[in-house]
CSV table of C-alpha atoms and ligand atoms in Angstrom, one decimal:
chain,number,residue,atom,x,y,z
T,90,MET,CA,12.6,-26.0,-1.9
T,91,SER,CA,11.4,-25.5,-5.2
T,92,LEU,CA,13.3,-26.1,-8.1
T,93,LYS,CA,13.2,-23.1,-10.2
T,94,LYS,CA,16.6,-21.3,-10.5
T,95,LYS,CA,17.0,-18.4,-8.3
T,96,ASN,CA,17.7,-15.4,-8.7
T,97,ILE,CA,20.5,-13.1,-7.3
T,98,LEU,CA,20.9,-9.7,-7.0
T,99,VAL,CA,24.9,-8.7,-6.4
T,100,VAL,CA,25.2,-5.2,-5.6
T,101,ASP,CA,29.0,-3.8,-5.2
T,102,ASP,CA,30.7,-0.6,-6.8
T,103,ASP,CA,33.7,-2.2,-7.9
T,104,TYR,CA,32.9,-4.2,-11.3
T,105,ASN,CA,36.0,-6.8,-10.6
T,106,THR,CA,34.3,-8.3,-7.4
T,107,LEU,CA,31.0,-8.1,-9.5
T,108,ASP,CA,32.6,-10.5,-12.1
T,109,LEU,CA,34.7,-12.4,-9.3
T,110,ILE,CA,31.2,-13.3,-7.7
T,111,GLN,CA,29.6,-13.8,-11.3
T,112,ARG,CA,32.9,-16.2,-12.4
T,113,HIS,CA,32.0,-17.8,-8.6
T,114,LEU,CA,28.7,-18.7,-8.9
T,115,LYS,CA,28.8,-19.8,-12.8
T,116,PRO,CA,29.4,-23.5,-11.7
T,117,PHE,CA,25.9,-23.2,-9.7
T,118,SER,CA,22.6,-22.4,-10.7
T,119,TYR,CA,21.6,-19.2,-10.4
T,120,HIS,CA,20.6,-16.6,-12.4
T,121,ILE,CA,23.1,-13.0,-11.4
T,122,TYR,CA,21.9,-9.6,-11.7
T,123,LYS,CA,24.6,-7.1,-11.1
T,124,ALA,CA,24.3,-3.7,-9.6
T,125,SER,CA,27.0,-0.9,-8.9
T,126,SER,CA,25.1,1.3,-7.0
T,127,VAL,CA,22.2,1.0,-4.9
T,128,ASN,CA,19.7,3.1,-7.2
T,129,GLU,CA,20.7,0.5,-10.0
T,130,ALA,CA,19.8,-2.3,-7.6
T,131,VAL,CA,16.6,-0.6,-6.4
T,132,GLU,CA,15.7,-0.2,-10.5
T,133,VAL,CA,16.4,-4.3,-10.4
T,134,LEU,CA,14.5,-4.9,-7.3
T,135,GLU,CA,11.4,-2.9,-8.8
T,136,TYR,CA,11.2,-5.1,-12.2
T,137,THR,CA,12.7,-8.4,-11.1
T,138,SER,CA,11.6,-11.3,-8.9
T,139,ILE,CA,14.9,-11.6,-7.2
T,140,ASP,CA,15.5,-14.6,-4.5
T,141,LEU,CA,18.6,-13.4,-2.6
T,142,LEU,CA,20.1,-10.0,-2.0
T,143,ILE,CA,23.9,-9.8,-1.7
T,144,THR,CA,25.2,-6.2,-1.4
T,145,ASP,CA,28.6,-4.8,-0.3
T,146,LEU,CA,28.3,-2.7,2.8
T,147,ASN,CA,31.1,0.5,1.5
T,148,MET,CA,30.1,2.1,-1.8
T,149,PRO,CA,30.1,5.8,-2.7
T,150,GLU,CA,27.0,7.9,-2.3
T,151,ILE,CA,24.6,5.6,-0.7
T,152,ASN,CA,25.8,2.6,0.9
T,153,GLY,CA,25.1,-1.0,1.7
T,154,LEU,CA,23.2,-0.5,4.7
T,155,GLU,CA,20.7,1.9,3.2
T,156,LEU,CA,19.9,-0.3,0.9
T,157,ILE,CA,19.4,-3.4,3.5
T,158,LYS,CA,17.2,-1.0,5.5
T,159,TYR,CA,15.3,-0.2,2.3
T,160,SER,CA,14.7,-3.7,1.1
T,161,LYS,CA,13.7,-4.5,4.6
T,162,GLU,CA,11.2,-2.2,4.0
T,163,HIS,CA,9.8,-2.9,0.8
T,164,TYR,CA,10.8,-6.6,0.1
T,165,PRO,CA,10.7,-8.1,4.2
T,166,LEU,CA,10.7,-12.1,2.9
T,167,LEU,CA,13.9,-11.3,0.4
T,168,PRO,CA,17.1,-12.7,2.4
T,169,LYS,CA,19.9,-10.4,2.4
T,170,LEU,CA,23.9,-11.4,2.8
T,171,VAL,CA,26.2,-8.7,3.1
T,172,ILE,CA,29.7,-8.9,2.2
T,173,THR,CA,32.3,-6.4,2.6
T,174,GLY,CA,36.1,-5.7,2.7
T,175,MET,CA,36.6,-3.5,5.9
T,176,PRO,CA,34.8,-5.9,8.6
T,177,THR,CA,33.6,-4.3,11.9
T,178,ILE,CA,31.9,-5.8,14.4
T,179,ASN,CA,30.0,-2.5,14.3
T,180,ASN,CA,28.4,-2.1,10.8
T,181,ALA,CA,28.7,-6.4,11.3
T,182,VAL,CA,25.9,-6.2,14.1
T,183,GLU,CA,24.6,-2.8,12.5
T,184,ALA,CA,23.5,-4.8,8.7
T,185,VAL,CA,21.9,-7.7,11.1
T,186,ARG,CA,20.0,-5.5,12.9
T,187,SER,CA,19.4,-3.5,10.1
T,188,GLY,CA,18.0,-6.9,8.6
T,189,ALA,CA,20.7,-9.0,7.0
T,190,LEU,CA,20.6,-12.3,7.5
T,191,ASP,CA,24.8,-13.4,7.2
T,192,TYR,CA,27.7,-11.6,6.5
T,193,LEU,CA,30.7,-12.6,4.9
T,194,THR,CA,33.8,-10.8,4.8
T,195,LYS,CA,35.9,-10.2,1.6
T,196,PRO,CA,38.2,-12.5,0.0
T,197,PHE,CA,36.2,-15.0,0.1
T,198,THR,CA,36.3,-18.8,-2.1
T,199,GLY,CA,34.1,-19.5,-4.3
T,200,ASN,CA,32.9,-22.5,-1.7
T,201,GLU,CA,32.5,-20.0,1.0
T,202,LEU,CA,30.3,-17.6,-1.2
T,203,PHE,CA,28.1,-20.8,-2.1
T,204,GLN,CA,28.1,-21.8,1.6
T,205,ALA,CA,26.7,-18.2,2.4
T,206,ILE,CA,24.2,-18.2,-0.1
T,207,GLU,CA,22.4,-21.4,0.9
T,208,THR,CA,22.5,-20.4,4.6
T,209,SER,CA,21.2,-17.6,3.4
T,210,PHE,CA,18.3,-19.3,1.5
T,211,LEU,CA,17.7,-21.7,4.1
T,212,LYS,CA,17.1,-19.0,7.0
T,213,GLY,CA,14.9,-17.2,4.5
T,214,GLU,CA,12.9,-20.0,4.8
T,215,LYS,CA,12.8,-20.5,8.7
T,216,ASN,CA,12.1,-16.5,8.5
T,217,PRO,CA,9.4,-16.5,11.6
T,218,ALA,CA,8.3,-13.7,9.0
T,219,ALA,CA,7.9,-15.9,5.9
T,220,SER,CA,6.1,-18.3,8.0
T,221,LYS,CA,4.0,-15.8,9.4
T,222,THR,CA,3.4,-13.9,5.9
T,223,THR,CA,2.3,-17.3,4.0
T,224,GLU,CA,-0.6,-18.0,6.2
T,225,GLU,CA,-3.5,-16.4,5.0
T,226,MET,CA,-6.3,-15.2,6.3
T,227,HIS,CA,-10.1,-15.0,6.0
T,228,TYR,CA,-12.0,-12.7,8.0
T,229,ALA,CA,-16.0,-11.7,7.3
T,230,GLY,CA,-15.1,-11.8,3.5
T,231,MET,CA,-12.2,-9.7,3.8
T,232,ILE,CA,-9.1,-12.2,2.4
T,233,GLY,CA,-4.7,-11.2,3.3
T,234,SER,CA,-1.7,-12.3,4.9
T,235,SER,CA,0.1,-9.0,5.1
T,236,ASP,CA,0.8,-7.6,8.3
T,237,HIS,CA,-1.4,-5.1,7.9
T,238,PHE,CA,-3.9,-7.1,7.2
T,239,LYS,CA,-3.2,-8.9,10.5
T,240,ASN,CA,-3.3,-5.8,11.9
T,241,LEU,CA,-6.7,-4.7,10.5
T,242,ILE,CA,-8.2,-7.9,11.7
T,243,GLU,CA,-6.7,-7.0,15.3
T,244,VAL,CA,-8.2,-3.3,15.4
T,245,ILE,CA,-11.5,-5.0,13.9
T,246,ASN,CA,-11.8,-7.2,16.9
T,247,ARG,CA,-10.6,-4.4,19.3
T,248,VAL,CA,-13.6,-1.9,18.4
T,249,LYS,CA,-16.4,-3.9,16.8
T,250,ASN,CA,-18.4,-4.9,20.3
T,251,ASN,CA,-17.7,-1.1,21.3
T,252,LYS,CA,-20.1,1.8,19.9
T,253,VAL,CA,-17.3,3.6,19.2
T,254,ASN,CA,-16.9,6.3,16.1
T,255,VAL,CA,-14.4,4.8,13.9
T,256,LEU,CA,-12.7,6.8,10.8
T,257,ILE,CA,-11.7,4.6,7.9
T,258,GLU,CA,-9.1,6.0,5.7
T,259,GLY,CA,-7.3,5.2,2.6
T,260,GLU,CA,-7.5,4.9,-1.0
T,261,SER,CA,-10.5,3.8,-3.1
T,262,GLY,CA,-10.6,0.5,-3.8
T,263,THR,CA,-8.5,-0.7,-0.4
T,264,GLY,CA,-11.6,-2.3,1.3
T,265,LYS,CA,-12.4,0.1,3.3
T,266,GLU,CA,-16.8,-0.4,3.0
T,267,LEU,CA,-15.6,-3.9,3.5
T,268,ILE,CA,-14.0,-3.4,7.2
T,269,ALA,CA,-17.3,-0.9,7.6
T,270,LYS,CA,-19.4,-4.4,7.2
T,271,ALA,CA,-16.9,-6.4,9.6
T,272,ILE,CA,-16.6,-4.1,12.1
T,273,HIS,CA,-21.2,-4.0,11.9
T,274,TYR,CA,-21.4,-7.8,11.3
T,275,THR,CA,-19.0,-9.5,13.6
T,276,GLY,CA,-19.8,-7.3,16.1
T,277,ALA,CA,-22.5,-6.5,19.2
T,278,LEU,CA,-24.4,-5.2,16.9
T,279,ALA,CA,-24.6,-7.9,13.8
T,280,LYS,CA,-28.4,-8.3,14.3
T,281,LYS,CA,-29.2,-4.3,14.4
T,282,PRO,CA,-29.4,-2.6,11.0
T,283,PHE,CA,-26.1,-1.1,9.1
T,284,ILE,CA,-27.1,1.7,7.1
T,285,SER,CA,-24.7,3.0,4.6
T,286,VAL,CA,-24.8,6.8,3.3
T,287,ASN,CA,-22.8,8.2,0.4
T,288,CYS,CA,-22.2,11.2,1.3
T,289,GLY,CA,-21.3,12.4,-2.0
T,290,GLY,CA,-24.3,10.9,-3.9
T,291,ILE,CA,-26.9,12.9,-1.9
T,292,PRO,CA,-27.7,16.2,-3.2
T,293,GLU,CA,-27.1,19.2,-0.6
T,294,SER,CA,-30.8,20.3,-0.7
T,295,LEU,CA,-31.9,16.8,-0.1
T,296,MET,CA,-29.4,15.5,2.7
T,297,GLU,CA,-30.5,16.9,5.9
T,298,SER,CA,-34.3,15.5,5.4
T,299,GLU,CA,-32.7,11.9,4.5
T,300,LEU,CA,-29.8,12.0,7.0
T,301,PHE,CA,-33.0,13.3,10.1
T,302,GLY,CA,-36.4,12.6,8.4
T,303,TYR,CA,-39.2,15.7,8.0
T,304,THR,CA,-42.8,16.0,9.7
T,305,LYS,CA,-45.3,16.2,7.8
T,306,GLY,CA,-45.7,19.3,5.5
T,307,ALA,CA,-42.3,20.1,6.6
T,308,PHE,CA,-42.1,21.5,2.7
T,309,THR,CA,-44.4,20.9,-0.2
T,310,GLY,CA,-44.7,17.2,-1.1
T,311,ALA,CA,-43.9,16.4,2.7
T,312,LYS,CA,-47.1,14.4,2.5
T,313,GLU,CA,-46.7,12.3,5.8
T,314,SER,CA,-43.8,12.5,8.5
T,315,LYS,CA,-40.6,10.0,7.7
T,316,ILE,CA,-38.1,9.1,9.6
T,317,GLY,CA,-34.1,9.5,8.7
T,318,LEU,CA,-31.3,7.1,7.7
T,319,PHE,CA,-30.1,8.1,11.6
T,320,GLN,CA,-33.7,6.7,12.7
T,321,ALA,CA,-33.3,3.6,10.5
T,322,ALA,CA,-30.5,2.6,11.9
T,323,SER,CA,-30.9,3.2,15.4
T,324,GLY,CA,-29.4,0.7,17.5
T,325,GLY,CA,-27.0,-0.3,14.9
T,326,THR,CA,-24.5,1.4,12.8
T,327,ILE,CA,-24.5,4.0,10.1
T,328,PHE,CA,-22.0,4.4,7.8
T,329,LEU,CA,-20.8,7.3,7.0
T,330,ASP,CA,-19.4,6.8,3.1
T,331,GLU,CA,-17.0,9.7,1.8
T,332,ILE,CA,-17.6,12.0,4.7
T,333,GLY,CA,-15.6,14.2,3.3
T,334,ASN,CA,-17.9,15.1,0.9
T,335,ALA,CA,-20.4,16.2,3.3
T,336,PRO,CA,-21.2,20.1,2.8
T,337,LEU,CA,-20.4,22.4,5.8
T,338,SER,CA,-23.5,22.8,6.7
T,339,ILE,CA,-24.3,19.1,6.8
T,340,GLN,CA,-21.3,18.5,9.0
T,341,THR,CA,-22.9,21.0,11.6
T,342,ARG,CA,-25.3,19.2,11.9
T,343,LEU,CA,-24.1,15.7,12.3
T,344,LEU,CA,-21.5,17.2,14.8
T,345,ARG,CA,-25.2,18.1,16.8
T,346,VAL,CA,-26.0,14.7,16.7
T,347,LEU,CA,-22.4,13.8,17.4
T,348,GLN,CA,-22.4,15.9,20.7
T,349,GLU,CA,-26.3,16.1,21.6
T,350,LYS,CA,-27.3,12.8,21.0
T,351,GLU,CA,-30.2,13.9,19.4
T,352,ILE,CA,-31.8,14.6,15.8
T,353,MET,CA,-34.4,17.0,15.0
T,354,ARG,CA,-35.9,16.4,11.6
T,355,VAL,CA,-36.8,18.5,9.3
T,356,GLY,CA,-39.7,20.7,10.3
T,357,ALA,CA,-39.7,19.7,13.7
T,358,VAL,CA,-39.5,21.6,17.2
T,359,ASP,CA,-38.7,19.1,19.4
T,360,THR,CA,-35.1,16.7,19.3
T,361,GLU,CA,-35.6,12.6,19.2
T,362,LYS,CA,-33.1,10.8,21.2
T,363,ILE,CA,-30.5,8.0,19.2
T,364,ASP,CA,-28.3,5.4,19.6
T,365,VAL,CA,-26.0,4.7,16.7
T,366,ARG,CA,-22.2,3.9,16.0
T,367,ILE,CA,-21.2,5.9,13.5
T,368,LEU,CA,-18.2,4.5,11.1
T,369,SER,CA,-16.7,6.6,8.5
T,370,ALA,CA,-15.0,6.4,5.4
T,371,THR,CA,-12.5,8.8,3.1
T,372,ASN,CA,-10.8,8.5,0.6
T,373,SER,CA,-9.4,12.3,0.8
T,374,ASP,CA,-6.9,13.6,3.2
T,375,LEU,CA,-9.3,14.5,6.0
T,376,TYR,CA,-6.8,16.4,8.4
T,377,LYS,CA,-6.0,18.6,5.3
T,378,MET,CA,-9.4,19.6,4.3
T,379,VAL,CA,-9.4,20.6,8.4
T,380,LEU,CA,-6.7,22.6,7.8
T,381,ASN,CA,-7.5,24.2,4.8
T,382,GLY,CA,-10.9,25.0,6.4
T,383,THR,CA,-13.4,22.4,4.5
T,384,PHE,CA,-14.0,20.1,7.1
T,385,ARG,CA,-15.1,21.1,10.5
T,386,GLU,CA,-12.0,20.0,13.0
T,387,ASP,CA,-14.4,19.7,16.0
T,388,LEU,CA,-16.2,16.9,13.7
T,389,TYR,CA,-13.3,15.3,12.5
T,390,TYR,CA,-11.9,14.7,16.6
T,391,ARG,CA,-15.7,13.3,17.0
T,392,ILE,CA,-16.1,10.6,14.1
T,393,ASN,CA,-12.0,10.0,14.6
T,394,VAL,CA,-11.9,8.2,18.0
T,395,VAL,CA,-10.4,5.2,16.4
T,396,ASN,CA,-8.8,5.7,13.2
T,397,ILE,CA,-7.9,2.8,10.6
T,398,LYS,CA,-5.9,3.5,7.8
T,399,THR,CA,-5.9,0.7,5.0
T,400,LYS,CA,-2.6,0.7,3.0
T,401,PRO,CA,-3.0,0.6,-1.0
T,402,LEU,CA,-2.2,-2.8,-2.5
T,403,ARG,CA,1.6,-2.1,-3.8
T,404,ASP,CA,2.6,-1.6,-0.4
T,405,ARG,CA,1.2,-4.6,0.9
T,406,LYS,CA,2.4,-7.2,-2.1
T,407,GLU,CA,1.8,-10.3,0.1
T,408,ASP,CA,-2.0,-9.9,-0.3
T,409,ILE,CA,-2.6,-9.9,-3.8
T,410,ILE,CA,-1.5,-13.7,-4.4
T,411,PRO,CA,-4.2,-15.1,-1.2
T,412,LEU,CA,-6.7,-12.2,-3.1
T,413,VAL,CA,-6.0,-13.8,-6.4
T,414,LYS,CA,-6.6,-17.2,-5.2
T,415,SER,CA,-9.7,-16.6,-3.3
T,416,PHE,CA,-11.2,-14.1,-6.7
T,417,ILE,CA,-10.2,-17.3,-8.9
T,418,GLU,CA,-12.6,-20.2,-7.0
T,419,LYS,CA,-14.8,-17.2,-6.8
T,420,TYR,CA,-15.7,-17.1,-10.9
T,421,THR,CA,-14.7,-20.0,-11.5
T,422,VAL,CA,-17.6,-20.9,-9.8
T,423,GLU,CA,-19.6,-18.1,-10.8
T,424,TYR,CA,-18.5,-18.7,-14.8
T,425,ASN,CA,-18.6,-22.7,-14.2
T,426,LYS,CA,-15.1,-23.0,-15.2
T,427,HIS,CA,-13.9,-24.8,-13.0
T,428,ASN,CA,-10.2,-26.7,-14.5
T,429,ILE,CA,-8.4,-22.9,-14.8
T,430,LYS,CA,-4.8,-22.1,-13.7
T,431,LEU,CA,-2.7,-19.7,-13.6
T,432,ASN,CA,0.6,-19.9,-14.7
T,433,GLU,CA,3.7,-18.3,-13.2
T,434,GLU,CA,4.4,-15.8,-15.4
T,435,VAL,CA,0.7,-14.8,-14.6
T,436,HIS,CA,1.2,-14.5,-11.1
T,437,GLU,CA,4.5,-12.7,-11.3
T,438,ILE,CA,3.1,-10.1,-13.1
T,439,LEU,CA,0.1,-9.6,-11.3
T,440,SER,CA,2.2,-9.8,-8.2
T,441,ARG,CA,4.7,-6.9,-9.5
T,442,TYR,CA,2.0,-4.3,-10.9
T,443,SER,CA,1.5,-1.5,-8.7
T,444,TRP,CA,-2.5,-1.8,-8.4
T,445,PRO,CA,-3.7,2.2,-8.6
T,446,GLY,CA,-7.2,0.7,-8.3
T,447,ASN,CA,-6.5,-1.1,-5.3
T,448,VAL,CA,-8.2,-5.0,-4.7
T,449,ARG,CA,-11.2,-3.6,-6.9
T,450,GLU,CA,-8.7,-3.7,-9.8
T,451,LEU,CA,-7.3,-6.9,-8.9
T,452,GLU,CA,-10.9,-8.5,-8.9
T,453,ASN,CA,-12.2,-6.4,-12.1
T,454,ILE,CA,-8.8,-8.1,-14.0
T,455,VAL,CA,-9.1,-11.9,-12.6
T,456,GLN,CA,-12.8,-12.0,-13.3
T,457,ARG,CA,-11.7,-10.5,-17.0
T,458,MET,CA,-9.1,-13.2,-17.3
T,459,ILE,CA,-11.4,-15.9,-16.1
T,460,ILE,CA,-14.2,-15.4,-18.4
T,461,MET,CA,-11.5,-14.4,-21.6
T,462,SER,CA,-9.5,-17.9,-20.8
T,463,ASP,CA,-10.5,-22.1,-20.7
T,464,ASP,CA,-8.1,-23.7,-19.1
T,465,ILE,CA,-4.8,-22.0,-18.4
T,466,ILE,CA,-4.2,-18.3,-18.1
T,467,ASP,CA,-1.1,-17.1,-19.6
T,468,MET,CA,0.1,-13.9,-21.2
T,469,GLN,CA,-2.1,-13.8,-24.0
T,470,HIS,CA,-5.3,-13.3,-21.2
T,471,ILE,CA,-3.1,-10.0,-19.7
T,472,PRO,CA,-4.6,-6.8,-20.1
T,473,GLU,CA,-2.4,-4.6,-22.4
T,474,ASN,CA,-1.6,-2.3,-19.6
T,475,LEU,CA,-0.4,-4.3,-17.2
T,476,LYS,CA,2.3,-5.8,-19.6
T,477,TYR,CA,3.2,-2.6,-20.5
T,478,HIS,CA,2.6,-0.8,-17.5
T,479,LEU,CA,6.0,0.6,-15.3
T,480,PRO,CA,5.2,-0.4,-11.6
T,481,GLU,CA,5.3,3.0,-10.0
T,482,LYS,CA,8.6,4.4,-8.9
T,483,LYS,CA,8.9,4.1,-5.0
T,484,GLU,CA,11.3,6.5,-3.6
T,485,GLN,CA,14.0,7.6,-5.2
T,486,PHE,CA,18.1,7.6,-3.7
T,487,LYS,CA,19.3,10.6,-5.2
T,488,SER,CA,22.6,11.4,-4.7
T,489,LEU,CA,23.8,15.1,-2.9
T,490,LYS,CA,25.2,15.9,-5.8
T,491,GLU,CA,21.8,15.4,-7.5
T,492,TYR,CA,19.7,17.0,-5.6
T,493,GLU,CA,21.8,20.2,-5.5
T,494,LYS,CA,21.7,20.2,-9.7
T,495,ASP,CA,17.8,19.7,-9.2
T,496,HIS,CA,17.5,22.8,-7.0
T,497,ILE,CA,19.7,24.9,-9.2
T,498,LEU,CA,17.3,24.1,-12.2
T,499,LYS,CA,14.8,24.8,-10.3
T,500,ILE,CA,16.1,28.0,-9.3
T,501,LEU,CA,17.1,28.8,-12.9
T,502,ALA,CA,13.6,27.8,-13.7
T,503,THR,CA,12.0,30.8,-11.6
T,504,VAL,CA,14.2,33.4,-12.9
T,505,GLY,CA,14.0,32.5,-16.7
T,506,ASN,CA,17.2,31.5,-16.9
T,507,ASN,CA,18.9,34.1,-15.9
T,508,LYS,CA,21.9,32.8,-14.8
T,509,THR,CA,23.3,35.5,-13.2
T,510,LYS,CA,20.1,35.8,-10.8
T,511,ALA,CA,20.1,32.5,-10.1
T,512,ALA,CA,23.7,32.6,-8.5
T,513,LYS,CA,23.1,35.7,-6.5
T,514,ILE,CA,20.4,33.8,-5.3
T,515,LEU,CA,22.4,30.6,-4.3
T,516,GLN,CA,25.3,32.6,-3.5
T,517,ILE,CA,27.6,31.0,-5.5
T,518,ASP,CA,29.8,32.5,-8.7
T,519,ARG,CA,28.3,31.9,-12.5
T,520,LYS,CA,31.4,29.5,-12.7
T,521,THR,CA,30.5,27.4,-10.7
T,522,LEU,CA,26.9,27.0,-11.0
T,523,ASN,CA,27.6,26.2,-14.4
T,524,GLN,CA,30.1,23.5,-13.4
T,525,LYS,CA,27.3,21.9,-10.8
T,526,ILE,CA,24.9,21.9,-14.0
T,527,THR,CA,26.9,20.3,-16.0
N,604,ATP,N1,-9.2,-7.8,1.9
N,604,ATP,C1,-9.9,-8.2,0.8
N,604,ATP,N2,-10.9,-9.1,0.9
N,604,ATP,C2,-11.5,-9.6,-0.3
N,604,ATP,N3,-12.1,-8.4,-1.1
N,604,ATP,C3,-11.6,-7.3,-0.9
N,604,ATP,C4,-10.7,-6.9,-0.1
N,604,ATP,N4,-10.4,-5.7,0.0
N,604,ATP,C5,-11.5,-5.3,-1.2
N,604,ATP,N5,-11.9,-6.3,-1.6
N,604,ATP,C6,-12.9,-5.6,-2.5
N,604,ATP,O1,-12.0,-4.9,-3.1
N,604,ATP,C7,-13.8,-4.0,-3.7
N,604,ATP,C8,-13.1,-3.0,-3.4
N,604,ATP,O2,-13.2,-2.7,-1.7
N,604,ATP,P1,-14.0,-2.0,-1.1
N,604,ATP,O3,-15.5,-1.2,-1.6
N,604,ATP,O4,-14.4,-2.0,0.5
N,604,ATP,O5,-13.6,-0.3,-0.9
N,604,ATP,P2,-13.4,1.4,-0.6
N,604,ATP,O6,-12.2,1.7,0.3
N,604,ATP,O7,-14.7,1.1,0.1
N,604,ATP,O8,-13.4,1.9,-2.2
N,604,ATP,P3,-14.0,3.4,-2.9
N,604,ATP,O9,-13.3,4.2,-1.4
N,604,ATP,O10,-13.7,3.2,-3.6
N,604,ATP,O11,-15.6,3.2,-1.9
N,604,ATP,C9,-14.8,-4.8,-3.2
N,604,ATP,O12,-15.6,-6.0,-4.3
N,604,ATP,C10,-14.3,-5.7,-2.6
N,604,ATP,O13,-15.1,-7.2,-2.1
N,605,MG,MG1,-16.0,2.7,-0.5
């Protein structure tokens, strides 16, 4: 158990209850944060590091169950305690099923509340999810501890010994290339070549000869015949990075390779058999490209026999600390600064930031902080943009009323603010329209 003061977020639409709880808990050393709606609670969770969530179930607009479900998804390790004035078996069961650890019915004494809180902390520590995620995993240069990371390793293990084509999709910096290498170097083809091709980096005019090779005299300058990258990868893996950038002409050629398992060099008349595993990666939405006609559908299905989607770092925050730890180890060795430590506040900022550049950005920042400091990394070493960057908004809970107002404003904007027209479209009268937007 840590001795750090625990942060408790209490959510209730009734200010009296909020005050009562705060008074009950005054003798104990907790920091109490209060929120009177689910929306407010979501904001607090986003900007503060909360150790326990206590929520009422019955609240107007969005009820506490939704908050339990939301926080279970976004903060799986956060213990959750439900309080309610209307205990029914059904909502008790549903709250627990949705992720609450415990249930307390109003009215309660300060002591009952304290007991319930401490039990929740204890249960939280024993939560299998908590022990599971603190376990760090290292695999072929990849580090993580989230369930997502574990699933990733599982899929890599399933595909690495088969010559199955795998498409790896995900935001930039999430480790797609690392996954491709892990599949190759830990699998049955490890001793065979691994050839990486950046499909966005080769001019279209050169791409065909680069990939498939050419024969002597195929074009001016082709003094000797040359094998292409596909043949160089023979028996091993070819990694088609940024496959979404492959021009349509090349897509057609690739499809042929996949279907016939043979290639034809530029200038050649005969085909040559080829045996390679194809791993592809993209950070664009390839399926969308199929729908709008910029990526061949038949090729999409051929390269996408197994699909791996990498989650952005902000959606698997449990991986941040193990990654930070390993980058610190790496760069303290590299720069010969062995006694560097991170202070608590810095840890928290790194855990909370939304990391638009994902693991690559995290690694760069840690490297930079190590260069800039001598012993303790503290706030002065944190780049300004991290300090002031507000985390990306997660899904907003809006009331129907707000949605209605948004919708009306949108319609108004499209009709040049003509209220009569807008009212007609919305099938309400002008007076109602005015009421709804004030
Ligand atoms: N799980 C991880 N453990 C350790 N390092 C990682 C992990 N994931 C990514 N990295 C590091 O982050 C950087 C970016 O990873 P990688 O190049 O594989 O990402 P990517 O998804 O291919 O990005 P892009 O789409 O921009 O090419 C690399 O330096 C890589 O070593
Ligand atoms: Mg990459």
